Short mmCIF file of C-alpha atoms in Angstrom, two decimals:
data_model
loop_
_atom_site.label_atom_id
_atom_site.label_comp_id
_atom_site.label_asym_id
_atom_site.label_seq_id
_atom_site.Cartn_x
_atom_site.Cartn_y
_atom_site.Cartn_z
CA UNK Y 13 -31.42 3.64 -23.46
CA UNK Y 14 -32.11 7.57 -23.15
CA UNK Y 15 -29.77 8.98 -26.39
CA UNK Y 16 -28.11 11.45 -23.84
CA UNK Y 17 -26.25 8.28 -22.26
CA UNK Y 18 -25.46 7.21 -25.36
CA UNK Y 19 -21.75 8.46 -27.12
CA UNK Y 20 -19.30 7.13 -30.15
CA UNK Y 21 -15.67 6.47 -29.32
CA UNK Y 22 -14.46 9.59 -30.86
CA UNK Y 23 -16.53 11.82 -28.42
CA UNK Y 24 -15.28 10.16 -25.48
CA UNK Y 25 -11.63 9.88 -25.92
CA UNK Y 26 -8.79 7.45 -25.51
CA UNK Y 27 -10.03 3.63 -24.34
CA UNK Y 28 -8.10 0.79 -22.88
CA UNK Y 29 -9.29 -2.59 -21.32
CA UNK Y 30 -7.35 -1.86 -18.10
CA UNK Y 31 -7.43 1.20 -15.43
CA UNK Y 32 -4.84 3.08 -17.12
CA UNK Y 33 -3.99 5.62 -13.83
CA UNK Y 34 -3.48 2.28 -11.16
CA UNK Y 35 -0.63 2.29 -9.34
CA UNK Y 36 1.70 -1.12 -10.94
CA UNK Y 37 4.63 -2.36 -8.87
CA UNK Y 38 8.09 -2.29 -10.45
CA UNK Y 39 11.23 -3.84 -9.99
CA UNK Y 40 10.01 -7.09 -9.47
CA UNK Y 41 7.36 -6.67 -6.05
CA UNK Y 42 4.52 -7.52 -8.49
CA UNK Y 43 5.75 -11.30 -8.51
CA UNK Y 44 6.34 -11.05 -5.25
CA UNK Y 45 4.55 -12.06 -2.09
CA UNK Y 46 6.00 -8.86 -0.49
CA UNK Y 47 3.03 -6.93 -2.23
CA UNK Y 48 0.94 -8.24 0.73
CA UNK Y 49 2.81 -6.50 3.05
CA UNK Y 50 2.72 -3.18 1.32
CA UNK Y 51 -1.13 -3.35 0.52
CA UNK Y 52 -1.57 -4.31 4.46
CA UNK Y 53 0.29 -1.28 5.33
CA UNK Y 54 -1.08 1.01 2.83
CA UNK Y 55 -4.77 -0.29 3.64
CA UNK Y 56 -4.06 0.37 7.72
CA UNK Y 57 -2.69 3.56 6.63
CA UNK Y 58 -5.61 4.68 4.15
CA UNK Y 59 -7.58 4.25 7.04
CA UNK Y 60 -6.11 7.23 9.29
CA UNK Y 61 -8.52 10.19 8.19
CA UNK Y 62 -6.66 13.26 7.47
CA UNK Y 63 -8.17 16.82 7.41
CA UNK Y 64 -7.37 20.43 6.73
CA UNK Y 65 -8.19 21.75 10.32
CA UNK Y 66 -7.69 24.57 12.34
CA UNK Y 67 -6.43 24.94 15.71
CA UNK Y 68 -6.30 27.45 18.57
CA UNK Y 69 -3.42 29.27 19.50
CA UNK Y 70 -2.08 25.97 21.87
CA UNK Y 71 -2.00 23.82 18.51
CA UNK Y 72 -5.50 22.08 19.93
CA UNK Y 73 -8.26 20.91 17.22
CA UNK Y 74 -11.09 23.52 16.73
CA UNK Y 75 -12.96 22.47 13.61
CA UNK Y 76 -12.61 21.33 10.16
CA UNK Y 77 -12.55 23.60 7.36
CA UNK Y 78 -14.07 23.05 4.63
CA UNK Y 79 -11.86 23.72 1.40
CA UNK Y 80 -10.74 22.26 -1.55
CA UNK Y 81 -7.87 20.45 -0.22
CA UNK Y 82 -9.59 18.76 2.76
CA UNK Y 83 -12.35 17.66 -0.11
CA UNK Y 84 -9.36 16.11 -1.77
CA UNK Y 85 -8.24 14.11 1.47
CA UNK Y 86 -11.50 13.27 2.79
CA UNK Y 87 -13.88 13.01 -0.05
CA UNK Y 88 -12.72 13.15 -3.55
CA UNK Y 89 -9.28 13.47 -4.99
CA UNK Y 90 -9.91 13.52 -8.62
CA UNK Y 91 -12.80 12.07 -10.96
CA UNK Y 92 -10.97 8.75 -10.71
CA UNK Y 93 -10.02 8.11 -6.55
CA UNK Y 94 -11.55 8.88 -3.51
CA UNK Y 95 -9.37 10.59 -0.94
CA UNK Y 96 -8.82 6.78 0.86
CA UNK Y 97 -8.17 5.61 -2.56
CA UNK Y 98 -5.05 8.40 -2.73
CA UNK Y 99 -3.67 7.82 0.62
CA UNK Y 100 -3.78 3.84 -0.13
CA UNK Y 101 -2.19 4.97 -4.13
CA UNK Y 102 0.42 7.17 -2.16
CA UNK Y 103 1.54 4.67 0.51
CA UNK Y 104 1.82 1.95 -2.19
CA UNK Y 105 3.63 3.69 -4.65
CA UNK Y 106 6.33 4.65 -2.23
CA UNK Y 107 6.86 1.75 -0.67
CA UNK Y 108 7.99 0.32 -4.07
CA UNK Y 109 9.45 3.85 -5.70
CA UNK Y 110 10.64 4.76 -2.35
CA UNK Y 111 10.28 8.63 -3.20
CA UNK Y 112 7.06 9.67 -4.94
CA UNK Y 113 5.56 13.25 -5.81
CA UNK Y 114 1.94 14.56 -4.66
CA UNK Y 115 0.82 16.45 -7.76
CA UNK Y 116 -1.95 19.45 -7.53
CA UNK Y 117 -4.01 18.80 -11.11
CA UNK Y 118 -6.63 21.58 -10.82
CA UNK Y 119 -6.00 25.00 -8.62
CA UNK Y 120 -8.15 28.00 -8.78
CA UNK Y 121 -5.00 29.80 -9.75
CA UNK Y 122 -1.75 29.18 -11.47
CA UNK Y 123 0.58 27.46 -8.53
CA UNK Y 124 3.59 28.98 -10.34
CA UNK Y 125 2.51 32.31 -10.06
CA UNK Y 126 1.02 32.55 -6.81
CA UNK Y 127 0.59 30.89 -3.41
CA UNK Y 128 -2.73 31.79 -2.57
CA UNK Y 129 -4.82 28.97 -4.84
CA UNK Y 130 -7.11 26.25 -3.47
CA UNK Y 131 -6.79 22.56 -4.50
CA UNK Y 132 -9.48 20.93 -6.38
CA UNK Y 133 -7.80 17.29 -7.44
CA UNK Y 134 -4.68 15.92 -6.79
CA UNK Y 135 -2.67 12.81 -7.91
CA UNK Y 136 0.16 10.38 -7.01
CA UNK Y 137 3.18 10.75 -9.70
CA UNK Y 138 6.43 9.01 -10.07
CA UNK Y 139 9.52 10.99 -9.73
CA UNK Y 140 11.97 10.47 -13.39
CA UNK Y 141 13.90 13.20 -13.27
CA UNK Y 142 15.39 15.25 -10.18
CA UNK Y 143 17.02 18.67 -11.03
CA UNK Y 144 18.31 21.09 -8.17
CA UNK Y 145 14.34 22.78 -7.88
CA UNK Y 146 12.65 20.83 -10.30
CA UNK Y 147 11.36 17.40 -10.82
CA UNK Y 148 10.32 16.33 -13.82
CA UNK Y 149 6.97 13.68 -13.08
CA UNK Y 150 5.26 10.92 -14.50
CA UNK Y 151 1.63 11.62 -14.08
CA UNK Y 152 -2.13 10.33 -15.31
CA UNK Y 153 -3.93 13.01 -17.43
CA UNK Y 154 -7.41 12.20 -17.11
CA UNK Y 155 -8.05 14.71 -19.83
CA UNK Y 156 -5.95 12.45 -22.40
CA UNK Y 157 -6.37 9.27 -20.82
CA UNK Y 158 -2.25 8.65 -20.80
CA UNK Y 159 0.49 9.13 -17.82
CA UNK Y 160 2.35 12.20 -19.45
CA UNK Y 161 5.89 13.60 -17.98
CA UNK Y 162 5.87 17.31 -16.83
CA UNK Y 163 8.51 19.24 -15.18
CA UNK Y 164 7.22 21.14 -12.31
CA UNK Y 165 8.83 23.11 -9.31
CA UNK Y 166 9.66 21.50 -6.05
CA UNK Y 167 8.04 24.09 -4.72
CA UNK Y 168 4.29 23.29 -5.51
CA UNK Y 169 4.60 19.31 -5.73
CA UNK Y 170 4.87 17.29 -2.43
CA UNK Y 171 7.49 14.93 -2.18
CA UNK Y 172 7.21 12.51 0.26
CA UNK Y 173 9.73 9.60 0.11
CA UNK Y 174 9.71 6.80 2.72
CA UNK Y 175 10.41 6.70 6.13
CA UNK Y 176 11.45 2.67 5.92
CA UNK Y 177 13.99 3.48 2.87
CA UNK Y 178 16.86 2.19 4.02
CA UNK Y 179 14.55 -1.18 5.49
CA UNK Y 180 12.97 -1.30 2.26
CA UNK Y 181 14.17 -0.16 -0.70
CA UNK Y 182 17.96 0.05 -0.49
CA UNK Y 183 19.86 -1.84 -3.14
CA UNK Y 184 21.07 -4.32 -0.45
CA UNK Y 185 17.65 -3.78 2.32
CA UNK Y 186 16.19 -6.36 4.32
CA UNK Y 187 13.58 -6.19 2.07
CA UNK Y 188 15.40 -6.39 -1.64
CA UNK Y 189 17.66 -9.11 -0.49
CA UNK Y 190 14.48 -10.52 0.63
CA UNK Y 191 12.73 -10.10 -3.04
CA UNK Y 192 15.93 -11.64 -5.12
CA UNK Y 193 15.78 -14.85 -2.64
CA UNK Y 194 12.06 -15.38 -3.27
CA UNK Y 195 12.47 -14.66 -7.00
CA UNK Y 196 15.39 -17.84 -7.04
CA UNK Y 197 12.72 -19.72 -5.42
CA UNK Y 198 10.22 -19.25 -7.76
CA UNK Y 199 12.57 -19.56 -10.62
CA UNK Y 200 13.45 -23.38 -9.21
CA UNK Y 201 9.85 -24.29 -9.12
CA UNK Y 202 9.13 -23.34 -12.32
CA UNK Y 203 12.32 -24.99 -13.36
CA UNK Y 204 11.50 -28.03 -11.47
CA UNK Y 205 8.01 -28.09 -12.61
CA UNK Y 206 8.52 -27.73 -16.29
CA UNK Y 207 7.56 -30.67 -17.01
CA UNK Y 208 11.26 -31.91 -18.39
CA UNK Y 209 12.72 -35.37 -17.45
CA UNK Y 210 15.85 -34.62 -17.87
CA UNK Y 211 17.16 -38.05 -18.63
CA UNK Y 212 20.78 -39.72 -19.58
CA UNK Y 213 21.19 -42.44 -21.34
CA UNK Y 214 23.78 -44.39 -21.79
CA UNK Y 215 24.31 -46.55 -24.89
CA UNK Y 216 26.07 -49.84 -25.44
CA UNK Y 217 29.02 -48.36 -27.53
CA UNK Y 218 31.20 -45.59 -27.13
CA UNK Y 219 30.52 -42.06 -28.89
CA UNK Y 220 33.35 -40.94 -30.87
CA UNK Y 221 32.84 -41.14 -34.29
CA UNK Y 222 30.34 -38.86 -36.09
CA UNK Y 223 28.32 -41.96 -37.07
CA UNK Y 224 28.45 -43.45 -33.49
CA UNK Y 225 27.06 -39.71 -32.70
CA UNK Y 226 24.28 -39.74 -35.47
CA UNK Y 227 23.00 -42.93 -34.25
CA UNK Y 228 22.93 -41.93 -30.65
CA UNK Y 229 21.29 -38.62 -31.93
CA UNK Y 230 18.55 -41.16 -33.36
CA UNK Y 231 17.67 -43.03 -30.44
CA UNK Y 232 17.69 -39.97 -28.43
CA UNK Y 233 14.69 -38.35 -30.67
CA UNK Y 234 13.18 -41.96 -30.98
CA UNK Y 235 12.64 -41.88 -27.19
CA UNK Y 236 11.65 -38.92 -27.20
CA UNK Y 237 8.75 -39.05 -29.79
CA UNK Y 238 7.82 -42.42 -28.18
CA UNK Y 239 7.56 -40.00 -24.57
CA UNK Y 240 5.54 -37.27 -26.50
CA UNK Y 241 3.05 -39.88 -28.20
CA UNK Y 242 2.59 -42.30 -26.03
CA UNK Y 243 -0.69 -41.64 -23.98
CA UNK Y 244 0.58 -42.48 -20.41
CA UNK Y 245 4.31 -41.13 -21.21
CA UNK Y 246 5.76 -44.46 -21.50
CA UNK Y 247 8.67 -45.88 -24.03
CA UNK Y 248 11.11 -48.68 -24.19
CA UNK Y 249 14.49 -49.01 -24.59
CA UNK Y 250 17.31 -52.10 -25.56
CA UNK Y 251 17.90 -54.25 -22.63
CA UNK Y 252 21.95 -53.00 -22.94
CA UNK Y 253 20.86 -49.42 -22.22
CA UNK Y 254 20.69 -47.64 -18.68
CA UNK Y 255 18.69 -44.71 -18.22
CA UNK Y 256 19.42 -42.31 -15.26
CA UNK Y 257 17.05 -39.38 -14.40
CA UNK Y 258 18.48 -36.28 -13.02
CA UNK Y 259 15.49 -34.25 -11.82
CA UNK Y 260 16.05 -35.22 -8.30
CA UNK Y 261 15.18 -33.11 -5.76
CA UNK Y 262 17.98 -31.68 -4.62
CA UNK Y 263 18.27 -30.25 -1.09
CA UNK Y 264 19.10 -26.01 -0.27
CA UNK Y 265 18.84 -23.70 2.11
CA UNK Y 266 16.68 -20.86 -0.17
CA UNK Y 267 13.68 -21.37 2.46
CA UNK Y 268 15.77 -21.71 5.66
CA UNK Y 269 17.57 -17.94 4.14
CA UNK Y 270 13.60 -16.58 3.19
CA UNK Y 271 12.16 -17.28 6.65
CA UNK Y 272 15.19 -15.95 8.47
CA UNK Y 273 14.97 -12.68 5.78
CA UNK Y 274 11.25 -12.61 6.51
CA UNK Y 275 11.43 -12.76 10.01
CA UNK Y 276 14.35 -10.38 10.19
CA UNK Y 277 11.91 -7.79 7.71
CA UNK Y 278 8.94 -8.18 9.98
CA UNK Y 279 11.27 -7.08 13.25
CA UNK Y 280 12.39 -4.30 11.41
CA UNK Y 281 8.90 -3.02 9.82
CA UNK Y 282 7.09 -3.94 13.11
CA UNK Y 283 5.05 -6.32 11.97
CA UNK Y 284 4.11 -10.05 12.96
CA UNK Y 285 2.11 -12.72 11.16
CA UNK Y 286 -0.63 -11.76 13.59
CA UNK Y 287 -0.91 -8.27 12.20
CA UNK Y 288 -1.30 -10.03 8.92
CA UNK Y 289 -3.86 -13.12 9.80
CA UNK Y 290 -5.99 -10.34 11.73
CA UNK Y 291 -5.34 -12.41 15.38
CA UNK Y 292 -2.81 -9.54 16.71
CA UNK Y 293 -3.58 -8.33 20.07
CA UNK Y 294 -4.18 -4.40 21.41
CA UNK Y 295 -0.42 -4.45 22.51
CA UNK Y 296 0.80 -5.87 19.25
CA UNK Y 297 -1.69 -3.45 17.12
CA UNK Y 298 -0.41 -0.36 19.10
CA UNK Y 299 3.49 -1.38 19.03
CA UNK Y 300 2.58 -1.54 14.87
CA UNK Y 301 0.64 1.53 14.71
CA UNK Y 302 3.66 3.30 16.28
CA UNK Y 303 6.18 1.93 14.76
CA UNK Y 304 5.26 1.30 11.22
CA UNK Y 305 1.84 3.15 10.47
CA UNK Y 306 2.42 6.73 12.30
CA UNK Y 307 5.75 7.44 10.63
CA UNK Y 308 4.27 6.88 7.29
CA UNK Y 309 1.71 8.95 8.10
CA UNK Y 310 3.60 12.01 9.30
CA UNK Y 311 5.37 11.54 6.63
CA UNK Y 312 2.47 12.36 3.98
CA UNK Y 313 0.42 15.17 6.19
CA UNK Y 314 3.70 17.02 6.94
CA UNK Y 315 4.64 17.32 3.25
CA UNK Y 316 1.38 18.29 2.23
CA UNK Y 317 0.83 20.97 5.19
CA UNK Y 318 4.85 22.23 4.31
CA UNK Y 319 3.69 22.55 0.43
CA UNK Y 320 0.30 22.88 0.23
CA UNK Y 321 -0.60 25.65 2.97
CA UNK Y 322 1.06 28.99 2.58
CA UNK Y 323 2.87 30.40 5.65
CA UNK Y 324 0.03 33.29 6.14
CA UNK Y 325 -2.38 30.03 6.53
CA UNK Y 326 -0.03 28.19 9.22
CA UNK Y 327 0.49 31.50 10.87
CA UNK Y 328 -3.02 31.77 11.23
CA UNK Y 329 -3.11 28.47 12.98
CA UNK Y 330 -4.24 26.35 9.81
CA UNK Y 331 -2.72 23.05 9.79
CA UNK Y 332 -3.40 19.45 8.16
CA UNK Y 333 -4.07 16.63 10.76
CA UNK Y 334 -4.61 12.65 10.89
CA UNK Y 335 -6.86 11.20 13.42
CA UNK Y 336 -6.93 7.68 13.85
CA UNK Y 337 -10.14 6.00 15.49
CA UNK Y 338 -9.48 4.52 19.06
CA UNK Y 339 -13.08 2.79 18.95
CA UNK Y 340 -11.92 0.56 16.37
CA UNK Y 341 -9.99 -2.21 17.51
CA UNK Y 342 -12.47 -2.61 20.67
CA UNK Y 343 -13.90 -5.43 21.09
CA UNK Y 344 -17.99 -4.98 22.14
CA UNK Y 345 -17.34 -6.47 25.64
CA UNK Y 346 -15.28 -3.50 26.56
CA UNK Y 347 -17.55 -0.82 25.01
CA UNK Y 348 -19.82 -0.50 27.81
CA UNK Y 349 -17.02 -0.44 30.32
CA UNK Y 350 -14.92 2.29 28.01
CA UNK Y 351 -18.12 4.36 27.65
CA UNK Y 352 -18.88 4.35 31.36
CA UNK Y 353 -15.44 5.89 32.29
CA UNK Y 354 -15.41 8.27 29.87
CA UNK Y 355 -18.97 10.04 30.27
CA UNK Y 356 -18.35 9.79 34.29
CA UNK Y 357 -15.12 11.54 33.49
CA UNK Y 358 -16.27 14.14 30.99
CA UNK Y 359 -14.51 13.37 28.57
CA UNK Y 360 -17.39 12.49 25.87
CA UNK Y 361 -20.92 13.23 25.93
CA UNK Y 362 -23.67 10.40 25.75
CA UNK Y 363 -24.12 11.41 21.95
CA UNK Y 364 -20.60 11.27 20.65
CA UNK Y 365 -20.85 7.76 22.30
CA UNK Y 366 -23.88 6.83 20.68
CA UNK Y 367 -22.17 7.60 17.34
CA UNK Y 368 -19.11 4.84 17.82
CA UNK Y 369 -21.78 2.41 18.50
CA UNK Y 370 -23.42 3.65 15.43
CA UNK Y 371 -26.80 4.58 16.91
CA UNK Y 372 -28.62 8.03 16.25
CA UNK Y 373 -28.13 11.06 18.60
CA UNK Y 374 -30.10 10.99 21.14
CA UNK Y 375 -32.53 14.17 21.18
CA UNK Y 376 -32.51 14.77 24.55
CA UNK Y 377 -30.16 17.98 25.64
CA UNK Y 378 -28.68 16.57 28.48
CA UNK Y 379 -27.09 14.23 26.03
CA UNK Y 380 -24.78 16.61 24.76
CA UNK Y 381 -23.87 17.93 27.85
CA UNK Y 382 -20.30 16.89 29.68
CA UNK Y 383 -21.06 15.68 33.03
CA UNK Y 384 -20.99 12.92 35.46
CA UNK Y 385 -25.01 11.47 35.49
CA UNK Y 386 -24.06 9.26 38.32
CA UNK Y 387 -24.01 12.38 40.24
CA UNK Y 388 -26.70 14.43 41.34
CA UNK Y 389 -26.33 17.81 40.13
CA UNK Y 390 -27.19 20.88 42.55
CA UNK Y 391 -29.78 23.22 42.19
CA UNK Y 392 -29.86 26.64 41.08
CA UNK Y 393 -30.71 28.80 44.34
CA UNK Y 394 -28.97 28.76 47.44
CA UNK Y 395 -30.99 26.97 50.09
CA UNK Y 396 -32.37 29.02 52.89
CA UNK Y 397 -31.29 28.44 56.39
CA UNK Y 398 -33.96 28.45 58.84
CA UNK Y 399 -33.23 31.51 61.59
#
């Protein structure tokens, strides 16, 4: 290998055998099957694109503008995430924090000296502290290699906390009561699972004495070392002694309360097992898109836009925007239908529906041009009238 690839530990800092900067759920999610449903709604979210735009004095999309912050939310967020990769970090870690902080790493200037500074990288932190216009933060330095707690103004740091709180992560949610009852479940599994007989056994004389005791003590351990070497698990016992086993099953209502609790959740989130199989409908996609995904969302973009653009910027009609893809849940049988009514209508040209397909722009010029082919189009002198 060329040398220049080639480093000692001491040169390249701090190592560990696991991403130090992911996102790890707290509180108990990450034994949880609930962690499904927040990386399903942070993956459907991450897949919104959001931009740093600017729009015409009716609050209508112009163009993108290409700055540091829209590389951060588009392209690159910081030498270890791609901008998807923060949207999916900062929809997870809210959904179990509930409240979490959007922290600007690198600026061209000093953010606590000046508003006018462009974002190079930004990261997810968790909140520790909260002070009247501070917050003191929990954040990855990737110059160290460790998360590291800085106190910062409220000012510079978005704070975005979660629009399905009170659904989610209130002491007594939907959602929490929904975590304790699957942890009891899991804790009887493993309890019932343990591999533990629990067995009685009742001896031909009566236990009162602390001989009578030692001797029962005995036979308890002799059974029990007969259990442990015995290759099949088999021992025997006097003919005068009855054994009862106590590991039963035993009949509750923990999984009647989870599916009602999980069924209740998914009403509440907007979400169905369809959503999460991949079998949901348009209808049932839209319903969750509007009810679950866009709030989260708007949630993000409007704290970044309210901290991270100065108020010359949104007076000069800069603003940050999501745009979701309506081409993507379409199935191919409705594409040529779809396309027909919308170049007829004017609406897109024949190139910008080439591109949802995913074929190349067509080089004619008419195929950027917004009009209805089906009609013929009228020449460019008057025609003369015969006298």
């Amino acid at each position: 290998m060329n040398d220049r690839y080639t480093s000692t530990y001491s040169e390249v800092g701090r190592g560990s055998s696991y991403r130090p900067d992911r996102p790890r759920f707290t509180r108990g999610n990450k034994n949880s099957i609930v962690t499904s449903v927040y990386n399903r709604i942070a993956l459907d979210t991450a897949s919104i694109n959001i931009s740093h735009v600017q729009l015409d004095s009716g609050g209508r999309y112009v163009s993108t503008i290409t700055s540091g912050l829209n590389s951060c939310l588009s392209l690159e967020a910081n030498i270890d995430q791609t901008g998807r990769a923060l949207i999916q970090d900062i929809v997870m870690s809210m959904l179990d924090e509930g409240c979490i902080a959007i922290v600007p790493i690198d600026t061209t200037d000093d953010p606590k000296f000046t508003s006018s500074y462009d974002i190079n990288s930004v990261r997810v932190g968790k909140i520790i502290d909260w002070y009247p216009k501070h917050v003191k933060v929990r954040v990855y330095n990737d110059k160290t290699g460790v998360k590291e707690d800085v106190t910062l103004p409220k000012s510079i740091v978005g704070i975005v906390e979660n629009p399905l709180y009170a659904v989610i992560n209130e002491p007594n949610s939907t959602m929490q009561r929904l975590i304790r009852k699957l942890n009891l479940l899991d804790a009887v599994d493993e309890q019932s699972s343990s591999g533990k007989l629990d067995l009685i056994i009742q001896l031909p004389y009566v236990i009162k004495s602390e001989a009578r005791r030692k001797q029962a003590e005995d036979r308890r351990k002799d059974i029990e070392n007969q259990l442990a070497g015995s290759k099949f698990g088999i021992a025997y016992t006097d003919g005068t002694e009855r054994i009862t086993q106590l590991n039963r099953s035993v009949e509750n209502n923990l999984m009647a309360q989870i599916e009602y609790l999980t069924s209740m959740l998914y009403s509440q989130l907007g979400i169905t097992q369809s959503i999460l199989d991949g079998t949901a409908d348009d209808k049932t996609m839209l319903n969750y898109y509007n009810r679950t995904i866009e709030p989260i969302i708007s949630a993000i973009v409007d704290e970044i836009k309210r901290k991270f653009l100065t108020k010359t910027a949104r007076s000069q009609n800069k603003s940050i925007s999501f745009f979701r893809d309506p081409f993507k849940l379409v199935p191919v049988s409705q594409i040529a239908e779809i396309a027909d009514k919308f170049t007829r209508n004017e609406i897109m040209t024949s190139n910008e529906i080439r591109q949802v397909v995913g074929l190349m722009p067509a080089e004619d010029p008419k195929a950027d041009e917004l009009r209805n082919k089906n009609l013929s189009q009228p020449n460019g002198g008057e025609e003369k009238v015969a006298v």
